[in-house]
Amino acid sequence: LRFLDGILDKIMWFFIIMGVVLSCLHQSSLGNLMVIAPYKMHPLWYTPLLPLLFLVSAIGVGLPMVIFESTIAAKVFKFKLESEIIQSLSRIVPVIIGIYLFLKIGDLTIRDAWAYMFEGSYQSNWFLLEFFIGIVAPLLMFMSAKVRRSPKLIFTASTLYIIFGVLLNRINVFLVAYKPPYAEKAYFPAIGEFAVTIGLVAALILCYRAFVTIFPILPGPQADG
C-alpha cells in the first residue's frame, strides 16, 4: 500500500487534469448536440451558445452539489456538518451563477427572444420556472449573508439551482424545447428509460455508501450528549 501510495502521489496530477478535461468536453459536447437542430427547438433555448451555457452551468453546479451532498451525508451518517467550509464555498457560488445569468440574459437580448418568454405557451412557462426559480432565486439567496450563515437556507438555495436551474434546463433543452416540425407527437421517455435512469442513480448511491462506509473518507458519527 505504501508503494502504491507513492506512485499515486506522482501521477495524481494526470488524473486531475483528465477529470477536468473530460468533464468540460462532456458538458460542452452535450450542449453542442442541439446546435444542429435550429428549426426543431423553441427559440427560448436554441442558441449557438448552448455549449458554453452547458459548460458554465455545470461548473456553477459543482459547489452547490458539494453543499447538497455534504448536508445529506451529515444527516444520514450522523456527523457534524463542516459549516465554516460550507459558508466559504457559498461565497463563490453567486459569482459563477452570476456569470451564467449574464450569459443567459445577453443571449436572449442579442437574439431578441424576450418576447417568447411571456407568450403563455407551456414552453414559456417551463422557461420562466427555470429562469426565475432555478437561476435568479438561488443567486439572490447565495448573495445574502443571512442565507450563507444558515445551513438549511444554503441547502435550499443549492437544491433550487441543482434541480430547477441545471437539471430542469437539461430536461427543457432535450424534451420541452425539442419539437420537430413534422413530428406526429412529442417525444416522452419510455418506462424502460425511466427504469434505467433510476437504476443508475440507485447504483451510484450504493457505490457512494459502500465507499464511505468501508474506507475512512467521512468522519465518524458524533456521540450524543
Short mmCIF file of C-alpha atoms in Angstrom, two decimals:
data_model
loop_
_atom_site.label_atom_id
_atom_site.label_comp_id
_atom_site.label_asym_id
_atom_site.label_seq_id
_atom_site.Cartn_x
_atom_site.Cartn_y
_atom_site.Cartn_z
CA LEU A 1 0.00 0.00 0.00
CA ARG A 2 2.89 2.38 0.77
CA PHE A 3 4.39 1.59 -2.65
CA LEU A 4 1.09 2.25 -4.42
CA ASP A 5 0.58 5.43 -2.38
CA GLY A 6 3.97 6.70 -3.52
CA ILE A 7 3.11 6.03 -7.16
CA LEU A 8 -0.29 7.69 -6.81
CA ASP A 9 1.25 10.85 -5.40
CA LYS A 10 3.43 11.16 -8.51
CA ILE A 11 0.67 10.62 -11.08
CA MET A 12 -2.27 12.25 -9.31
CA TRP A 13 -1.83 15.40 -11.43
CA PHE A 14 -2.59 13.35 -14.54
CA PHE A 15 -5.92 12.10 -13.17
CA ILE A 16 -6.88 15.62 -12.03
CA ILE A 17 -6.20 17.08 -15.49
CA MET A 18 -8.04 14.23 -17.22
CA GLY A 19 -11.01 14.61 -14.88
CA VAL A 20 -11.32 18.33 -15.58
CA VAL A 21 -10.80 18.00 -19.35
CA LEU A 22 -13.20 15.08 -19.81
CA SER A 23 -15.89 16.79 -17.72
CA CYS A 24 -15.59 20.02 -19.72
CA LEU A 25 -15.65 18.14 -23.02
CA HIS A 26 -18.67 16.14 -21.90
CA GLN A 27 -20.75 19.17 -20.94
CA SER A 28 -19.85 21.29 -23.97
CA SER A 29 -20.46 18.32 -26.31
CA LEU A 30 -23.81 17.68 -24.64
CA GLY A 31 -24.88 21.25 -25.38
CA ASN A 32 -23.49 21.04 -28.89
CA LEU A 33 -25.85 18.15 -29.71
CA MET A 34 -28.77 20.54 -30.17
CA VAL A 35 -26.93 23.24 -32.11
CA ILE A 36 -27.53 21.21 -35.29
CA ALA A 37 -31.32 21.43 -34.81
CA PRO A 38 -32.18 25.15 -35.14
CA TYR A 39 -35.64 24.54 -36.62
CA LYS A 40 -36.57 21.79 -34.18
CA MET A 41 -36.15 23.75 -30.95
CA HIS A 42 -38.08 26.53 -29.29
CA PRO A 43 -36.34 29.94 -29.67
CA LEU A 44 -36.06 30.36 -25.90
CA TRP A 45 -33.45 27.62 -25.74
CA TYR A 46 -31.90 27.37 -29.17
CA THR A 47 -28.69 29.35 -29.40
CA PRO A 48 -25.18 28.81 -30.80
CA LEU A 49 -24.01 29.47 -27.22
CA LEU A 50 -25.54 26.21 -25.96
CA PRO A 51 -22.11 24.52 -25.48
CA LEU A 52 -20.86 27.48 -23.44
CA LEU A 53 -24.08 27.71 -21.40
CA PHE A 54 -23.96 23.99 -20.63
CA LEU A 55 -20.33 24.24 -19.56
CA VAL A 56 -20.75 27.31 -17.33
CA SER A 57 -23.91 25.93 -15.68
CA ALA A 58 -22.12 22.64 -15.00
CA ILE A 59 -19.18 24.49 -13.43
CA GLY A 60 -21.65 26.50 -11.37
CA VAL A 61 -23.40 23.39 -10.09
CA GLY A 62 -20.18 21.91 -8.70
CA LEU A 63 -20.06 23.79 -5.39
CA PRO A 64 -23.85 23.63 -4.74
CA MET A 65 -23.60 19.88 -5.32
CA VAL A 66 -20.84 19.67 -2.69
CA ILE A 67 -23.06 21.59 -0.25
CA PHE A 68 -26.06 19.41 -1.16
CA GLU A 69 -24.14 16.14 -0.75
CA SER A 70 -22.35 17.22 2.43
CA THR A 71 -25.59 18.25 4.12
CA ILE A 72 -27.35 14.99 3.28
CA ALA A 73 -24.30 12.90 4.22
CA ALA A 74 -24.03 14.68 7.58
CA LYS A 75 -27.69 13.93 8.26
CA VAL A 76 -27.57 10.29 7.14
CA PHE A 77 -24.22 9.33 8.70
CA LYS A 78 -24.78 11.48 11.80
CA PHE A 79 -21.62 13.58 11.81
CA LYS A 80 -21.24 17.31 12.35
CA LEU A 81 -21.60 19.42 9.23
CA GLU A 82 -18.49 21.49 8.49
CA SER A 83 -20.39 24.78 8.46
CA GLU A 84 -17.33 27.02 8.05
CA ILE A 85 -16.25 25.22 4.88
CA ILE A 86 -19.81 25.26 3.54
CA GLN A 87 -20.06 29.00 4.18
CA SER A 88 -16.75 29.69 2.44
CA LEU A 89 -17.86 27.68 -0.59
CA SER A 90 -21.19 29.51 -0.71
CA ARG A 91 -19.38 32.85 -1.20
CA ILE A 92 -18.00 31.67 -4.54
CA VAL A 93 -21.28 30.26 -5.88
CA PRO A 94 -23.02 33.59 -6.74
CA VAL A 95 -20.05 34.63 -8.90
CA ILE A 96 -20.39 31.59 -11.17
CA ILE A 97 -24.20 31.67 -11.22
CA GLY A 98 -23.99 35.41 -11.95
CA ILE A 99 -21.78 34.73 -14.98
CA TYR A 100 -24.26 32.12 -16.18
CA LEU A 101 -27.18 34.53 -15.71
CA PHE A 102 -25.26 37.28 -17.53
CA LEU A 103 -24.65 34.97 -20.50
CA LYS A 104 -28.29 33.89 -20.47
CA ILE A 105 -29.60 37.47 -20.45
CA GLY A 106 -27.09 38.57 -23.08
CA ASP A 107 -28.05 35.67 -25.35
CA LEU A 108 -31.78 36.39 -25.06
CA THR A 109 -31.15 40.08 -25.76
CA ILE A 110 -28.91 39.55 -28.79
CA ARG A 111 -31.34 37.04 -30.30
CA ASP A 112 -34.32 39.28 -29.42
CA ALA A 113 -36.03 36.28 -27.78
CA TRP A 114 -37.55 38.02 -24.73
CA ALA A 115 -41.00 38.13 -26.34
CA TYR A 116 -41.19 34.33 -26.33
CA MET A 117 -40.80 34.27 -22.55
CA PHE A 118 -44.29 35.71 -21.98
CA GLU A 119 -46.17 34.13 -24.88
CA GLY A 120 -48.16 31.91 -22.49
CA SER A 121 -47.20 28.56 -24.04
CA TYR A 122 -46.15 25.59 -21.94
CA GLN A 123 -42.59 26.09 -23.21
CA SER A 124 -42.53 29.67 -21.92
CA ASN A 125 -43.95 28.54 -18.55
CA TRP A 126 -41.19 25.96 -18.16
CA PHE A 127 -38.62 28.57 -19.14
CA LEU A 128 -39.95 31.02 -16.55
CA LEU A 129 -39.69 28.30 -13.90
CA GLU A 130 -36.11 27.53 -14.92
CA PHE A 131 -35.09 31.19 -15.19
CA PHE A 132 -36.57 32.66 -12.01
CA ILE A 133 -36.75 29.68 -9.63
CA GLY A 134 -33.64 27.90 -10.87
CA ILE A 135 -31.28 30.83 -11.52
CA VAL A 136 -32.45 34.17 -10.13
CA ALA A 137 -33.81 32.87 -6.79
CA PRO A 138 -30.72 30.83 -5.78
CA LEU A 139 -28.44 33.66 -6.95
CA LEU A 140 -30.20 36.16 -4.68
CA MET A 141 -30.15 33.66 -1.82
CA PHE A 142 -26.42 32.98 -2.14
CA MET A 143 -25.75 36.72 -2.24
CA SER A 144 -27.39 37.13 1.17
CA ALA A 145 -25.09 36.89 4.20
CA LYS A 146 -28.05 35.72 6.30
CA VAL A 147 -28.62 32.78 3.97
CA ARG A 148 -24.93 31.84 3.95
CA ARG A 149 -24.95 31.66 7.76
CA SER A 150 -27.87 29.21 7.76
CA PRO A 151 -27.10 25.59 6.74
CA LYS A 152 -30.79 24.99 5.95
CA LEU A 153 -31.08 28.04 3.70
CA ILE A 154 -27.80 27.25 1.94
CA PHE A 155 -29.08 23.72 1.33
CA THR A 156 -32.35 25.14 -0.03
CA ALA A 157 -30.52 27.51 -2.39
CA SER A 158 -28.27 24.68 -3.59
CA THR A 159 -31.26 22.42 -4.19
CA LEU A 160 -33.05 25.11 -6.19
CA TYR A 161 -30.08 25.61 -8.51
CA ILE A 162 -29.34 21.89 -8.90
CA ILE A 163 -32.94 20.79 -9.58
CA PHE A 164 -34.65 23.83 -11.13
CA GLY A 165 -31.58 25.50 -12.60
CA VAL A 166 -29.42 22.78 -14.13
CA LEU A 167 -31.47 19.57 -14.12
CA LEU A 168 -34.60 21.34 -15.38
CA ASN A 169 -32.51 23.14 -18.02
CA ARG A 170 -31.34 19.81 -19.42
CA ILE A 171 -34.90 18.48 -19.44
CA ASN A 172 -36.16 21.64 -21.11
CA VAL A 173 -33.48 21.60 -23.81
CA PHE A 174 -33.87 17.95 -24.77
CA LEU A 175 -37.60 17.42 -24.13
CA VAL A 176 -39.63 20.63 -23.75
CA ALA A 177 -37.83 22.74 -26.37
CA TYR A 178 -37.32 19.94 -28.90
CA LYS A 179 -40.24 19.82 -31.32
CA PRO A 180 -39.58 18.62 -34.88
CA PRO A 181 -41.94 20.40 -37.33
CA TYR A 182 -43.29 17.17 -38.84
CA ALA A 183 -43.44 15.04 -35.71
CA GLU A 184 -46.81 13.40 -35.04
CA LYS A 185 -46.35 13.56 -31.28
CA ALA A 186 -43.84 14.97 -28.82
CA TYR A 187 -41.12 12.67 -27.53
CA PHE A 188 -41.52 11.37 -23.98
CA PRO A 189 -39.20 8.83 -22.29
CA ALA A 190 -40.46 5.26 -22.14
CA ILE A 191 -40.86 3.28 -18.92
CA GLY A 192 -37.67 1.38 -19.70
CA GLU A 193 -35.71 4.63 -19.97
CA PHE A 194 -37.03 5.77 -16.61
CA ALA A 195 -36.09 2.38 -15.14
CA VAL A 196 -32.53 2.57 -16.48
CA THR A 197 -32.10 6.11 -15.13
CA ILE A 198 -33.46 5.19 -11.69
CA GLY A 199 -31.26 2.09 -11.65
CA LEU A 200 -28.12 4.09 -12.48
CA VAL A 201 -28.87 6.66 -9.79
CA ALA A 202 -29.50 3.89 -7.25
CA ALA A 203 -26.23 2.21 -8.25
CA LEU A 204 -24.31 5.44 -7.76
CA ILE A 205 -25.84 5.95 -4.32
CA LEU A 206 -25.00 2.34 -3.40
CA CYS A 207 -21.38 2.75 -4.55
CA TYR A 208 -21.07 6.03 -2.64
CA ARG A 209 -22.41 4.48 0.54
CA ALA A 210 -20.14 1.47 0.16
CA PHE A 211 -17.01 3.60 -0.30
CA VAL A 212 -17.67 5.97 2.59
CA THR A 213 -18.60 3.05 4.85
CA ILE A 214 -15.65 0.80 4.03
CA PHE A 215 -12.93 3.43 3.66
CA PRO A 216 -12.07 6.27 6.12
CA ILE A 217 -13.48 9.08 3.98
CA LEU A 218 -16.07 10.68 6.26
CA PRO A 219 -15.72 11.41 9.98
CA GLY A 220 -17.31 9.04 12.41
CA PRO A 221 -20.75 9.62 13.94
CA GLN A 222 -20.94 12.14 16.76
CA ALA A 223 -21.78 10.75 20.16
CA ASP A 224 -25.00 12.06 21.71
CA GLY A 225 -24.63 14.40 24.64
#
